[in-house]
Structure formats: C-alpha cells, structure tokens
XYZ file of C-alpha atoms in Angstrom:
746
model
C 80.884 34.412 -93.525
C 80.877 38.269 -92.474
C 77.884 39.777 -93.833
C 77.802 43.510 -94.228
C 74.536 45.057 -92.880
C 73.110 48.031 -94.443
C 75.114 51.217 -94.352
C 73.877 53.612 -91.930
C 72.777 56.826 -93.556
C 74.350 55.545 -96.823
C 77.845 55.324 -95.108
C 80.016 57.995 -93.846
C 79.498 60.266 -96.798
C 76.033 60.612 -95.870
C 76.359 61.384 -92.268
C 76.507 65.128 -92.993
C 79.752 66.066 -91.693
C 80.132 69.797 -91.414
C 82.722 71.317 -93.616
C 86.176 71.457 -92.053
C 85.427 69.738 -89.022
C 88.182 67.884 -87.635
C 87.828 64.042 -87.304
C 89.832 61.910 -84.884
C 92.576 59.429 -86.089
C 90.746 56.946 -88.582
C 87.410 55.025 -88.364
C 87.089 52.594 -85.321
C 85.152 49.567 -84.989
C 83.245 48.483 -81.697
C 82.877 44.614 -81.989
C 80.924 42.212 -79.773
C 81.400 38.433 -80.527
C 83.013 36.599 -77.303
C 80.898 35.037 -75.022
C 82.008 37.116 -72.045
C 81.000 40.343 -74.248
C 77.537 38.833 -74.966
C 76.870 38.003 -71.437
C 76.849 41.602 -70.712
C 73.820 42.269 -73.038
C 70.245 41.207 -72.168
C 68.096 38.540 -74.094
C 64.634 37.754 -74.847
C 64.101 34.417 -76.219
C 67.775 34.306 -77.163
C 70.570 31.659 -76.177
C 74.232 32.853 -75.883
C 76.272 29.841 -76.810
C 79.581 29.582 -75.121
C 81.426 29.825 -78.459
C 79.926 33.243 -79.105
C 76.897 32.461 -81.116
C 73.461 34.051 -80.481
C 70.503 31.690 -81.288
C 66.975 31.100 -80.721
C 66.200 29.695 -77.129
C 62.945 28.136 -75.632
C 60.114 30.520 -74.366
C 60.421 31.704 -70.749
C 56.883 32.851 -69.556
C 56.146 34.130 -66.246
C 53.007 32.085 -64.588
C 52.826 33.265 -61.180
C 54.435 35.837 -58.683
C 54.009 34.870 -55.185
C 53.366 37.163 -52.196
C 56.764 36.040 -50.625
C 60.269 36.328 -51.745
C 61.416 32.623 -51.753
C 60.198 29.845 -53.881
C 62.388 26.611 -52.489
C 60.561 23.699 -54.301
C 58.549 23.159 -57.278
C 56.691 20.089 -58.580
C 54.286 19.137 -61.484
C 51.630 16.730 -61.881
C 50.182 15.003 -64.944
C 47.499 17.549 -65.393
C 50.125 20.247 -65.878
C 49.445 21.811 -62.542
C 52.385 23.244 -60.576
C 53.117 23.192 -56.683
C 55.173 25.658 -55.173
C 56.705 25.342 -51.744
C 57.615 28.887 -50.385
C 58.924 30.510 -47.347
C 60.098 34.025 -46.241
C 56.687 35.635 -46.661
C 55.462 38.734 -44.982
C 53.990 36.504 -42.337
C 56.836 34.173 -42.267
C 54.748 30.785 -42.708
C 55.396 28.122 -44.947
C 52.935 27.572 -47.844
C 52.203 25.275 -50.817
C 50.429 27.157 -53.815
C 48.741 25.055 -56.547
C 48.891 27.014 -59.927
C 46.848 25.636 -62.634
C 47.473 25.957 -66.368
C 45.703 29.032 -66.520
C 47.685 30.680 -63.900
C 45.232 30.836 -61.203
C 46.706 29.925 -57.594
C 45.115 28.332 -54.680
C 46.744 27.677 -51.286
C 46.521 23.894 -50.311
C 48.917 24.084 -47.410
C 50.216 26.486 -44.693
C 52.237 25.527 -41.858
C 53.859 27.100 -38.741
C 57.256 26.394 -39.721
C 59.453 29.096 -41.590
C 59.534 27.315 -45.076
C 58.571 24.397 -47.315
C 61.835 22.939 -48.598
C 60.603 20.258 -50.840
C 57.430 19.469 -52.635
C 56.553 16.129 -54.386
C 53.648 14.595 -56.008
C 52.720 10.793 -55.489
C 51.253 8.570 -58.148
C 48.075 8.800 -56.780
C 48.141 12.518 -57.091
C 48.721 13.317 -53.295
C 51.146 16.101 -52.452
C 54.076 15.551 -50.091
C 55.245 18.662 -48.150
C 58.583 18.899 -46.128
C 59.042 21.835 -43.940
C 62.225 22.958 -42.144
C 63.585 23.633 -39.726
C 62.231 21.344 -36.898
C 59.654 20.465 -39.517
C 57.745 17.509 -40.623
C 56.530 15.502 -43.864
C 52.762 16.110 -44.629
C 50.634 14.512 -47.087
C 47.845 16.824 -48.699
C 45.452 16.144 -51.565
C 46.040 18.388 -54.538
C 42.806 20.112 -53.719
C 43.954 21.020 -50.257
C 42.289 20.014 -46.927
C 43.671 18.999 -43.560
C 47.334 17.821 -43.760
C 48.325 14.346 -42.565
C 51.713 14.156 -40.850
C 53.542 11.112 -42.346
C 56.974 11.622 -40.647
C 58.268 13.729 -37.819
C 62.024 13.427 -37.182
C 61.565 14.192 -33.544
C 60.023 10.774 -33.235
C 63.123 9.252 -34.225
C 66.406 8.308 -32.422
C 68.513 10.851 -34.682
C 66.051 13.765 -34.172
C 67.324 15.498 -37.546
C 66.801 19.200 -37.567
C 66.272 19.756 -40.913
C 64.587 18.281 -43.883
C 65.811 19.052 -47.310
C 64.403 16.777 -49.985
C 61.826 14.287 -50.843
C 61.626 11.268 -53.467
C 58.756 9.115 -54.236
C 59.239 5.701 -55.252
C 57.073 3.503 -57.867
C 55.116 2.374 -54.919
C 54.416 5.665 -53.458
C 57.055 5.156 -50.677
C 58.363 8.380 -49.684
C 62.006 8.869 -49.041
C 63.180 12.019 -46.885
C 66.618 13.521 -46.993
C 67.396 15.057 -43.580
C 70.371 16.984 -41.755
C 72.001 17.634 -38.549
C 72.637 14.675 -38.369
C 72.570 13.452 -42.023
C 70.208 10.632 -42.739
C 67.681 9.260 -45.182
C 64.498 7.728 -43.947
C 62.008 5.706 -45.703
C 58.256 6.269 -45.178
C 55.713 3.490 -46.173
C 52.105 3.198 -45.305
C 52.491 5.951 -42.568
C 55.541 4.122 -40.912
C 59.017 5.595 -41.065
C 62.505 3.752 -40.912
C 65.973 4.841 -41.177
C 67.390 3.687 -44.491
C 70.952 4.922 -43.745
C 73.008 7.369 -42.175
C 76.424 9.089 -43.315
C 79.093 11.171 -41.345
C 78.168 14.105 -43.450
C 76.301 17.152 -42.009
C 73.378 17.047 -44.222
C 71.610 15.005 -47.011
C 70.914 17.822 -49.497
C 69.318 16.001 -52.234
C 67.645 12.808 -53.467
C 66.963 11.353 -56.982
C 64.971 8.138 -57.613
C 66.264 6.544 -60.775
C 64.376 4.897 -63.446
C 65.586 1.530 -62.085
C 64.575 1.996 -58.710
C 68.087 3.004 -57.343
C 68.000 5.783 -54.834
C 70.762 8.576 -55.158
C 71.684 10.953 -52.454
C 73.944 13.878 -52.599
C 75.671 15.305 -49.313
C 76.917 18.508 -47.589
C 79.963 18.693 -45.965
C 82.029 15.978 -47.877
C 80.147 16.617 -51.178
C 79.394 12.785 -51.851
C 77.222 11.164 -54.109
C 75.779 7.812 -52.687
C 73.850 5.297 -54.434
C 71.628 2.473 -52.607
C 69.110 -0.112 -53.643
C 66.391 0.552 -51.076
C 64.431 -2.628 -52.369
C 67.048 -4.497 -50.746
C 66.714 -5.261 -46.844
C 69.615 -3.725 -44.950
C 71.035 -2.325 -48.132
C 74.285 -0.431 -47.732
C 74.940 2.856 -49.527
C 77.740 2.873 -51.921
C 79.742 6.248 -52.494
C 79.709 6.664 -56.232
C 81.799 10.063 -56.250
C 83.147 12.628 -53.849
C 83.223 15.990 -55.550
C 85.859 18.497 -55.016
C 83.196 20.851 -53.593
C 81.658 20.366 -50.119
C 77.885 20.462 -50.927
C 76.011 18.503 -53.812
C 72.955 20.707 -54.603
C 70.952 18.820 -57.531
C 70.875 15.518 -59.344
C 69.316 14.373 -62.570
C 69.092 11.394 -64.637
C 68.908 11.031 -68.455
C 67.274 7.988 -70.399
C 70.566 6.125 -70.537
C 70.991 5.983 -66.808
C 73.582 8.730 -66.621
C 73.515 10.654 -63.496
C 74.334 14.356 -63.337
C 75.514 16.170 -60.183
C 76.057 19.986 -59.179
C 78.219 20.813 -56.668
C 79.392 24.109 -54.960
C 81.474 25.459 -52.177
C 84.890 25.163 -50.736
C 85.346 22.337 -48.275
C 87.141 24.727 -46.185
C 84.540 27.451 -46.268
C 80.843 27.738 -45.619
C 78.157 26.142 -47.766
C 75.271 27.268 -49.633
C 72.562 29.312 -47.538
C 69.253 27.543 -48.288
C 66.801 28.729 -45.681
C 65.597 32.054 -44.668
C 65.152 32.274 -40.856
C 63.658 36.056 -40.718
C 62.815 38.778 -43.098
C 60.159 40.355 -45.492
C 59.715 41.297 -49.039
C 62.209 44.052 -49.891
C 64.456 43.490 -46.774
C 67.429 41.878 -45.935
C 67.368 38.443 -44.574
C 69.254 36.256 -42.771
C 70.301 32.746 -43.878
C 71.140 29.828 -41.641
C 74.286 27.823 -42.747
C 73.490 24.249 -42.853
C 76.918 23.462 -42.043
C 76.988 25.460 -38.737
C 74.916 27.114 -35.929
C 76.144 30.523 -37.115
C 74.373 32.668 -39.572
C 75.320 35.210 -42.300
C 73.525 38.349 -43.209
C 72.129 38.743 -46.726
C 72.010 36.768 -49.836
C 75.573 35.532 -49.476
C 77.389 34.593 -52.707
C 78.997 31.060 -52.815
C 82.595 31.245 -53.694
C 84.198 29.568 -56.515
C 80.776 29.103 -58.639
C 79.476 25.584 -59.320
C 80.845 22.397 -60.960
C 78.772 20.119 -63.092
C 79.651 16.378 -63.187
C 78.481 13.285 -65.026
C 78.408 9.810 -63.425
C 77.988 7.434 -66.418
C 75.813 4.469 -66.141
C 78.842 2.078 -65.460
C 80.157 4.337 -62.682
C 82.770 6.405 -64.307
C 82.717 10.137 -63.424
C 83.749 13.068 -65.402
C 83.461 16.825 -65.210
C 81.110 18.662 -67.691
C 81.396 22.102 -66.929
C 82.593 24.824 -64.603
C 80.470 27.841 -64.002
C 82.607 30.555 -62.203
C 79.867 33.167 -61.041
C 76.855 30.889 -60.865
C 75.397 28.449 -57.970
C 73.337 25.781 -59.459
C 70.175 24.971 -57.627
C 68.304 22.742 -59.925
C 68.977 20.265 -62.795
C 66.918 18.547 -65.224
C 67.410 16.739 -68.609
C 65.447 17.374 -71.674
C 66.045 16.754 -75.514
C 69.435 15.572 -75.215
C 70.523 18.507 -72.687
C 71.007 19.356 -69.296
C 69.204 22.226 -67.954
C 70.535 23.895 -64.916
C 68.860 26.815 -63.013
C 71.282 29.247 -61.032
C 71.860 32.041 -58.938
C 73.040 34.709 -58.204
C 72.286 36.215 -61.541
C 69.201 34.303 -62.473
C 70.728 32.475 -65.384
C 69.364 29.144 -67.051
C 71.939 27.197 -68.712
C 71.729 24.275 -71.388
C 74.562 22.016 -71.550
C 74.754 19.952 -74.841
C 75.216 16.537 -73.924
C 76.153 15.331 -77.501
C 78.938 17.735 -77.935
C 81.439 18.059 -75.069
C 82.343 21.599 -73.729
C 79.375 23.109 -75.478
C 76.872 25.113 -73.477
C 74.220 28.061 -73.690
C 72.870 30.717 -71.350
C 69.378 30.461 -72.652
C 67.313 32.496 -70.275
C 67.760 35.546 -67.991
C 65.236 35.397 -65.089
C 63.862 38.546 -63.458
C 65.000 37.109 -60.162
C 68.349 36.763 -58.477
C 68.117 32.900 -58.172
C 66.601 30.163 -59.926
C 66.166 28.024 -56.741
C 63.816 25.094 -57.977
C 63.398 23.042 -61.336
C 60.887 20.364 -62.018
C 59.092 18.721 -65.321
C 55.548 19.506 -66.272
C 53.266 17.672 -68.681
C 53.967 18.324 -72.165
C 57.762 18.302 -72.033
C 57.936 21.785 -70.364
C 60.081 22.768 -67.299
C 58.941 24.609 -64.244
C 61.230 27.171 -62.517
C 60.988 28.619 -59.127
C 62.878 31.816 -58.080
C 63.892 33.586 -54.983
C 64.516 37.351 -54.613
C 61.886 37.473 -55.825
C 59.509 34.641 -55.496
C 58.156 33.585 -59.058
C 57.126 30.738 -61.174
C 58.241 30.520 -64.698
C 57.496 27.910 -67.627
C 60.343 27.175 -69.675
C 59.496 25.537 -73.164
C 57.881 25.872 -76.504
C 58.780 28.585 -79.206
C 59.265 32.307 -78.136
C 57.215 35.054 -79.686
C 60.087 37.099 -79.792
C 63.904 36.563 -80.092
C 65.851 39.515 -79.540
C 69.181 40.280 -77.888
C 70.174 44.002 -76.907
C 73.819 44.897 -76.289
C 75.367 46.654 -73.517
C 75.719 50.361 -73.742
C 78.901 51.411 -75.465
C 80.804 54.626 -74.523
C 82.830 56.148 -77.360
C 84.546 58.395 -75.131
C 83.130 61.767 -76.852
C 80.806 63.048 -79.402
C 80.853 60.455 -82.292
C 79.489 59.982 -85.759
C 78.170 56.232 -86.111
C 78.766 54.242 -89.428
C 77.621 50.793 -90.612
C 77.203 47.562 -88.803
C 79.197 44.362 -89.837
C 77.538 41.460 -88.860
C 78.879 37.698 -89.133
C 75.903 35.343 -89.267
C 74.163 32.341 -90.814
C 71.050 33.143 -92.737
C 69.445 36.454 -93.520
C 66.325 36.320 -91.372
C 67.565 38.863 -88.939
C 66.984 42.508 -88.095
C 69.575 44.881 -87.052
C 68.942 48.128 -84.746
C 70.785 50.955 -83.409
C 69.980 53.615 -80.981
C 72.170 56.382 -79.617
C 72.539 59.021 -77.254
C 74.637 61.550 -75.177
C 73.698 60.140 -71.471
C 74.849 56.728 -70.100
C 71.527 55.448 -69.603
C 69.099 54.811 -72.545
C 66.041 55.064 -70.448
C 65.151 58.536 -71.652
C 67.055 61.301 -73.857
C 68.128 58.805 -76.694
C 67.061 58.240 -80.100
C 64.526 55.468 -81.072
C 65.607 52.344 -82.385
C 66.619 52.586 -86.097
C 66.398 49.713 -88.303
C 69.529 49.139 -90.582
C 67.839 48.328 -93.905
C 69.200 49.201 -97.275
C 70.826 52.548 -95.812
C 67.449 53.873 -94.983
C 67.404 55.694 -91.495
C 69.917 58.258 -90.126
C 71.580 57.527 -87.101
C 72.254 60.811 -85.299
C 75.735 61.815 -83.824
C 76.328 60.739 -80.023
C 78.564 59.503 -77.696
C 76.968 56.373 -76.559
C 75.552 53.492 -78.656
C 73.455 50.255 -78.468
C 72.553 47.847 -81.036
C 69.826 45.187 -81.079
C 69.414 41.896 -83.181
C 65.950 40.255 -83.873
C 66.565 36.762 -84.923
C 63.156 36.927 -86.908
C 62.480 33.530 -88.293
C 64.805 31.832 -85.711
C 66.719 29.801 -88.550
C 69.352 32.398 -88.481
C 72.295 32.627 -85.923
C 74.343 35.743 -85.261
C 78.020 35.319 -84.199
C 79.485 38.741 -84.252
C 78.344 42.316 -84.600
C 80.674 45.256 -85.277
C 79.557 49.015 -85.313
C 81.825 51.337 -87.188
C 82.233 54.986 -85.504
C 84.512 57.953 -85.941
C 84.739 60.030 -82.672
C 85.024 63.582 -83.291
C 88.684 64.946 -82.846
C 89.016 67.136 -79.540
C 92.190 69.128 -78.751
C 94.776 67.327 -76.298
C 94.982 68.677 -72.972
C 98.194 69.524 -70.916
C 97.267 68.842 -67.174
C 100.008 70.294 -65.230
C 103.383 71.873 -65.808
C 106.305 72.016 -63.397
C 109.559 73.733 -63.780
C 112.816 72.494 -61.696
C 116.020 74.745 -61.513
C 119.475 72.992 -61.147
C 118.249 69.707 -62.542
C 118.858 67.882 -65.745
C 117.217 64.651 -67.053
C 119.073 63.180 -70.033
C 116.710 62.765 -73.344
C 115.767 59.211 -74.382
C 115.156 57.778 -70.865
C 111.745 56.592 -72.118
C 109.872 57.203 -68.843
C 106.769 59.294 -69.447
C 104.762 58.398 -65.969
C 103.189 61.327 -64.069
C 104.997 60.628 -60.749
C 107.362 62.283 -58.379
C 110.733 62.991 -60.053
C 113.533 62.445 -57.851
C 116.512 64.130 -59.006
C 119.825 62.114 -57.762
C 121.963 65.052 -56.160
C 125.393 64.243 -54.678
C 125.213 64.791 -50.805
C 125.193 67.216 -49.445
C 122.233 68.852 -50.896
C 122.841 72.608 -51.138
C 120.577 74.697 -48.864
C 117.115 75.543 -50.412
C 117.578 73.158 -53.277
C 114.542 70.866 -53.768
C 115.342 67.265 -54.546
C 112.168 66.270 -56.762
C 108.746 67.577 -57.892
C 105.414 65.838 -58.349
C 103.020 66.152 -61.149
C 99.260 64.328 -61.252
C 98.893 61.123 -62.618
C 97.517 60.830 -66.148
C 100.339 59.450 -68.375
C 101.398 55.690 -68.553
C 105.058 55.269 -68.241
C 107.668 53.079 -67.466
C 108.926 54.092 -64.004
C 110.136 57.332 -62.125
C 112.771 59.715 -63.922
C 116.215 60.257 -62.353
C 118.356 63.350 -62.740
C 121.655 64.837 -61.845
C 122.394 68.157 -60.310
C 123.243 70.882 -62.846
C 123.367 74.352 -61.432
C 122.825 76.095 -64.687
C 120.299 73.346 -66.299
C 116.481 74.085 -66.113
C 114.141 71.117 -66.476
C 110.624 71.273 -67.433
C 107.964 68.370 -67.039
C 104.296 68.057 -67.818
C 101.315 65.496 -67.996
C 98.951 65.574 -70.916
C 96.175 63.511 -72.315
C 94.157 63.068 -75.388
C 90.641 61.968 -75.043
C 90.459 60.458 -78.676
C 93.670 58.290 -77.632
C 95.832 60.068 -80.185
C 99.504 60.047 -80.219
C 101.098 63.553 -79.294
C 103.996 65.835 -79.872
C 105.037 68.779 -77.595
C 106.743 71.981 -77.799
C 108.337 74.386 -75.018
C 108.010 77.905 -75.288
C 109.592 80.500 -72.966
C 108.643 84.351 -72.187
C 109.892 86.697 -69.781
C 107.730 88.266 -67.327
C 106.689 91.623 -68.750
C 107.287 90.602 -72.386
C 104.309 89.775 -74.874
C 105.666 87.226 -76.951
C 106.680 83.600 -76.314
C 110.105 82.224 -77.817
C 110.347 78.643 -79.156
C 112.838 76.571 -76.930
C 112.317 73.220 -78.608
C 109.687 71.477 -80.525
C 108.685 68.036 -81.694
C 109.401 66.572 -78.214
C 107.941 63.097 -77.736
C 108.955 62.794 -73.852
C 106.877 64.275 -71.070
C 110.120 66.491 -70.072
C 112.645 68.645 -71.551
C 115.944 69.796 -70.097
C 118.016 72.737 -71.300
C 120.837 75.407 -70.286
C 119.457 78.213 -68.570
C 122.376 80.260 -69.342
C 120.753 80.863 -72.521
C 118.291 82.970 -70.721
C 119.160 86.223 -69.320
C 118.621 86.445 -65.568
C 115.134 87.248 -64.563
C 111.612 85.927 -64.034
C 110.026 83.937 -66.567
C 107.113 81.429 -67.402
C 107.098 78.520 -69.727
C 104.473 77.332 -72.049
C 103.879 73.615 -73.059
C 101.808 73.072 -76.116
C 100.500 69.572 -76.970
C 99.689 68.630 -80.612
C 97.875 65.761 -81.620
C 99.610 66.072 -85.248
C 101.197 62.546 -85.349
C 97.598 61.203 -85.684
C 96.297 63.813 -88.251
C 96.830 65.993 -91.270
C 98.055 69.387 -90.995
C 94.281 70.574 -91.546
C 92.709 68.254 -88.721
C 95.438 68.896 -86.156
C 94.416 70.179 -82.751
C 96.450 71.741 -80.025
C 96.158 72.203 -76.124
C 98.564 74.348 -73.982
C 99.389 75.111 -70.440
C 101.711 77.739 -68.742
C 103.682 77.459 -65.922
C 104.002 79.383 -62.870
C 106.399 82.062 -62.677
C 110.294 81.118 -62.040
C 113.435 82.863 -61.760
C 116.604 82.326 -63.759
C 119.831 83.355 -61.953
C 122.954 81.974 -63.452
C 125.233 85.129 -62.449
C 127.229 85.133 -59.270
C 126.858 87.941 -56.766
C 129.482 90.535 -56.473
C 131.653 91.113 -53.386
C 132.745 94.617 -52.781
C 134.773 96.862 -50.347
C 136.421 93.958 -48.698
C 138.512 95.124 -45.673
C 140.448 93.221 -43.097
C 143.108 94.433 -40.321
C 144.036 93.654 -36.959
C 142.071 95.527 -34.321
C 143.873 98.149 -32.531
C 143.123 96.473 -29.205
C 144.714 93.458 -30.357
C 148.095 95.045 -31.434
C 149.968 93.636 -28.282
C 148.597 90.255 -28.013
C 147.913 88.676 -24.652
C 148.415 84.969 -24.536
C 149.397 84.727 -28.206
C 146.039 85.756 -29.759
C 145.019 88.720 -31.732
C 141.688 89.587 -33.454
C 141.030 90.667 -37.095
C 138.165 92.965 -37.999
C 136.712 92.455 -41.397
C 133.895 93.862 -43.543
C 132.534 93.604 -46.896
C 129.353 93.958 -48.953
C 127.579 91.619 -51.295
C 125.186 92.583 -54.337
C 123.177 90.326 -56.854
C 121.173 91.693 -59.642
C 118.608 89.220 -59.537
C 118.138 87.067 -56.276
C 118.699 87.868 -52.734
C 121.842 86.948 -51.114
C 121.498 83.409 -49.657
C 124.520 83.180 -47.294
C 128.016 83.979 -46.917
C 131.254 82.220 -45.298
C 134.716 82.923 -44.364
C 138.159 81.047 -44.193
C 141.196 81.766 -42.490
C 144.609 80.314 -43.988
C 142.605 77.778 -45.988
C 141.025 76.547 -42.790
C 137.203 75.432 -42.508
C 134.557 77.632 -43.770
C 132.554 79.281 -41.084
C 128.983 80.782 -41.478
C 128.834 84.690 -41.052
C 125.844 86.655 -40.487
C 125.053 89.966 -42.107
C 124.385 93.173 -40.456
C 120.837 92.975 -39.277
C 121.194 89.017 -39.035
C 118.202 88.441 -41.755
C 119.632 87.820 -45.425
C 116.655 88.845 -47.697
C 117.973 91.478 -49.834
C 119.780 91.919 -53.099
C 122.536 93.803 -50.951
C 123.803 92.813 -47.771
C 126.749 94.156 -45.501
C 128.849 92.100 -43.259
C 130.857 93.066 -40.152
C 132.759 90.280 -38.168
C 135.637 89.406 -36.250
C 138.004 86.550 -36.507
C 140.401 85.427 -33.416
C 143.899 84.362 -34.771
C 146.299 82.374 -32.527
C 149.926 83.403 -33.101
C 152.528 80.672 -33.744
C 154.658 79.986 -30.674
C 158.529 79.652 -30.911
C 159.022 81.765 -34.213
C 158.463 80.110 -37.515
C 157.475 76.467 -38.007
C 157.295 74.160 -41.073
C 155.779 75.969 -44.302
C 155.444 79.528 -42.397
C 158.005 82.029 -43.299
C 156.110 84.981 -41.766
C 153.672 84.227 -38.757
C 152.207 87.674 -38.970
C 150.625 87.133 -42.241
C 147.150 85.679 -42.768
C 144.863 85.220 -45.627
C 141.115 85.689 -45.179
C 138.943 84.464 -47.883
C 135.269 85.206 -48.395
C 132.533 83.061 -50.223
C 128.994 84.789 -51.079
C 125.965 82.581 -52.327
C 122.677 83.756 -53.905
C 119.495 81.839 -53.495
C 120.310 79.883 -56.717
C 123.890 78.684 -55.297
C 125.622 80.995 -57.707
C 128.974 81.795 -55.795
C 131.527 84.630 -55.666
C 134.655 84.568 -53.782
C 137.356 87.025 -52.741
C 140.321 87.214 -50.477
C 142.420 89.711 -48.545
C 146.221 89.388 -46.897
C 146.406 90.658 -43.226
C 149.511 91.592 -41.613
C-alpha cells in the first residue's frame, strides 16, 4: 500500500508561509515510480527492477585500477586471484596483471602486441594469454616468468589476423577463436590443429560446456555453433542465427541452457573491440573487426543488445532486449543471468525463473563493463574500460541508497511531505533543496523526514534519497508534494493590425505569422500579415478578412506556473493619461473590433494578462504590455476647389482633339494623402501626381491636363452632346479612406 512518510515540517501549515503571499494553483506532486524514471537516478547497493521497484543489490567493490584505459578480459583462479588482460595503456603494450584477494597487483606478462584480448586459467593454474592483432597464444605461470608461445596463427594455413577468445577443456586443451578469417583451433601438448572454419568474418566468443561440448559465436552472421571436439572430424552444427550480426558472449546454467548476447545490425558495422592507438584521457581509434577501416572514438553500437536462451533441447527463445546497452559479458549466478554492458557501465540481472523480469543492479564508474568472470566463493569479477578497473560483485552491500535525479519545479517553491509506496518500514527518506541546478554546492543538507522533524527550506530544485536500511524493504514509488509560489503572467509581445478582422472562436492561439486573406489586388501599403514570437501552443495559423474599418490586436503570453490565463484589451490616445477598457475576459490571444468607435488619431493598446481562472481574487496576479503607437483613420479626405475647362489653346481642335485643364486640392485631418486618380467619361482610372510630385502631406494640390478625342460624324449611340464630358476625381489617404468628386466640362 502507499505509506505516507513523515510530513515535512508538520505539513504545509508549518512551512511558515508569509501572510498574504500568493500561491500557485493547487498542490502538485512530483512522482517517480517507473523504471525509466528511476534509471535517471544513481544507485549504491540498490537494484532497479524493471517493474519500478527499488530493492537491495549485491555489493560492488572496486579492487584495482589499472594504469591503462581498457580491460579486455578477466579470469579467476581457485585461490581467488584475478587476472586482467589489458591494452591501450600509455605505452600501448599488452599486459596481464594478477590481482590478489588483498588487491595487490603484479604484472605477470607483457607483450609487444597492442592488447590482450583473452585470459584463461588452466586446471594446473597456468595462465593462457591471447594477444591481438597479429598476436599469439602464450602460456605463463601464475607467478609470471618467461612466456611460452603455444599457438601462432602465422604458422597456420589460414593465418588469422585476430585472436578473440580462449576456452580450456577438461584435459587442459586450449581452444582459440580467431578472425579474418574465422576459425577455431585446438592446441594440445603444444601442437595446434584447425578444428573448423566458417564463412563468417570472425569467431568472437567460445564456451566450453559442462558436458564437454564447445560453443562458438560469430561476427558477420551472428551464428551460434556447437561442436563435439572429442569426435575426430566433428562437424559444427549451427544452433541459432540471431537477428544481429555479432555474438558477443555465451554462458551456461546448471541445466545445460546456453545464453547468448548479440549486437549490431547485419547491414551496419559491428562492435568495436580493440584499441589501435591512444592513451589515458584521449580519444582512441577502434578497428572494426568486420572491415579494414576504422572509426574514431568510443562508437556506440546501434539498436542495443538482444539476449537469447537456447534450451538444453535446442529450442531458442528471446529473453530480453536492451535498447541502450551493449552486452560484453554473461554469467549465471543464483538462478539469474548477469550481464555487463556499455555504453553506460550498467550491470543487469535477468531473473531466469520469472519471464520478463530483470533489474539494473550496479552503475559502474566506467563507460563499459567489457569483461566478466567467476571467482572462488561465488562472486563475479568485472573488468571495465574507459577507465580500466576491476570490480568484485557479490556479498552484501554495506550501504543501500538510491538518489533521485534533480527535479526543477520551475520557480521558487514550498516543499511538502513525501508519499512512499513500499513493503516494510525499514527505510529512511531524505530530501535536500537548492536554487541552482547542481547540488554540488549551495544546497541544503540532507534532511531526514521522520515524524515531522526538520524543516525543508523553500527552493526551486529538489532531490530525494532513500536508504533501504535493513534491506528487507522494497520501495516502489516516491511522490513529493510541492507548491510553487505564484508569479505574474507575462505578455511577451503585442502587435496591432489595421484593416484586418479575425472572427472570434477560431480556437487558434499559436504565436505564428497571421496571414490575412485579402481579396486581390491588395491596396498599396496594406500589410498582409504580422508575426509574433513563439511561446503559445496553438492549433494553427489564423486567417482573417480585409475590413477597412477593423482593427485587430494579437499577443503572445506565458505563465511560468502553467496557470490558465484571461486577457483584457485597453486603449489610450497619445497625449491622454487614462486607458479605456475595450474588452475583458478574452480567452483567445487576439481581438478584433471596429476602429470607427475611436476618433481619428494616434493610439496605443494595452493587453493585460490575468491568472484569475486559476486563483481566488486575492491571489490573482496580472502582467501587461503596451503596444507601439498606431494611427486610427477612418475618415475620408476632402476634395475641394475642383475646376476643369477646355484650354484656350484647344478651343479650335486640330485633328479632332482638345485638352482639358483640371485642378483640385485634397485635405485629410489625420494621415497624409496617399494617391489620387481621375476618370474621364467613366473610363479607366488614371494615376495623377500632385504638384511637387511627392505625396507626403495632409494637404496636396493637383494640376493636370486630359486630352479628349472628339466624336467624328456628329452624334453616336448614347451620345446626345459630343461636347459634354464628365471628369471624376478619387483621392485616398494612407489608410485607404477614399473621397470622390466630379465636374462636367463643356
């Protein structure tokens, strides 16, 4: 059941809220309970189960740190000693270190090759070492001494370039997995023979089963083979072909089931296992075993890993898919499959008795868990790369704590009590808070939530920690109540558009360019849209209609508390002191109204945002922004002193044409005259220039002439007096208000 933990400072009442302080809408709950959420925290002796449960995990102890950056193989002997095959050291040499139970290390092998890819211990205590590339298999005593070459691929017909893994049989015969080309060799009494070859690129891993059968996993086809090496001329049998290209590890349980890890797409590159050059603290280059090219850095293998089980009767099944992790090592312990991985340094335990259940049981302080081996006493040895270390996994952890990720409440916050769903009561709950993202400095100390004791200070960020204590309890979910202090909403920007109308109720609130759908042609100087910054979610762009007397205001706004907002639009003339309310209780991010309600002149609009829908009147806060100055002009200009007459020079027309001389004045009280046009006898409108050519004043004068062709042959249809003509004048101001006059010319 959900057990409620101790109330922080006796609940919200005891948090010491200042009198009259405004609080955000309701108490909120930060919950962490899903596996994906828990994985973002850090563990120490705690396992994260995939069903979202925190429980105790085996102890993970650091035994030894190498001088290099890569541990490629680990083996253990009956006395509990560990043997590390390394490479990528500062000197670049391949070494084998023996690490005793006391943690003291001794170098027992050093070769000229770049790395030791595999280390195995024989029944007599001898240590077998496989180096690569262009390497050999050596036999050395556990105390060290001159190494003895027991296998050199250069002496074989195949001349394999890479040696990837070793397996030791019950008779101390040694099996060698090789690549480029792929082959398995058997070394007995210092004599080597080819056991079998495949069409794959590499044999990547070997497993000697309890029954004496040899298993091999390949790179290229992702095939798992089984062969009986005791039979002369034994032929390998393909037990399974994975969907991935490379088999990275094999393990067997007491029932004879074999477990397989596979990685990589068959159409892409394979796992980069060997450093070619580099040193501690620098980027290295990995040779891809499937090609002669190279890639730089610790390349991530796409598509994660797949774990399979091949039952004792040969039936295959998929156990688990790890999307972000590459499995390097497998081992079976206490009814569970243990997998060491990169690229996040995680160790997983797969429950073999309950299908689909697994747990993240350790977070290593290294990027890759590249090697896994058993050790006397039932523990496991883990070798890591980036950086090169040796860990022991097993026993009971001295501490079992889990620390959540840092949570950002978005603003200054009051923190309430924790709610914990757990089995048992033997755990402790702690909280710390701060106002900077990193808890390294400037945060409060850990405050234990016990019986209401201890006051948690206010702050923007928080983090909780659980101590499993007696390790009999399991925590399934944690919730932390919090109450952000209310902050005023912010109006980010305001834009005003004359001559456009947006119908209410469109439902669009996105802060995007508003395209106004004007009928063509668009009048000169009339904008077709305006843009506001992003910041509001919406359903799409707004559309509007041309309306000469309409005014549309649009704004973007946000509230850091996530509160619902309501808006009001106010108006004030330039030179006036007071704003007048145009419209309140607006839920949209725009408002259109008739500008004829405002006398002509310059104005500003003010948009006020309120978080009132989420608060009481006493707690409501507002924010506002004033637009730039805009001009309202809905009154047409005035045309005066319009005169038109036939010029004296054209009284006796030559060639049937006369000239009309015309003049007029145009005046607007608010905006400059935009342009003027004339039409003779309902003909097409023609542009006319003002005196001085530049139209930029409230008053403009016009003088122009119009040639007139007289009708030939007297009257024609619809014309009773060919000497009478009508001259029409049309004048626009900058806001497309239009005035017209006409005059009859004889």
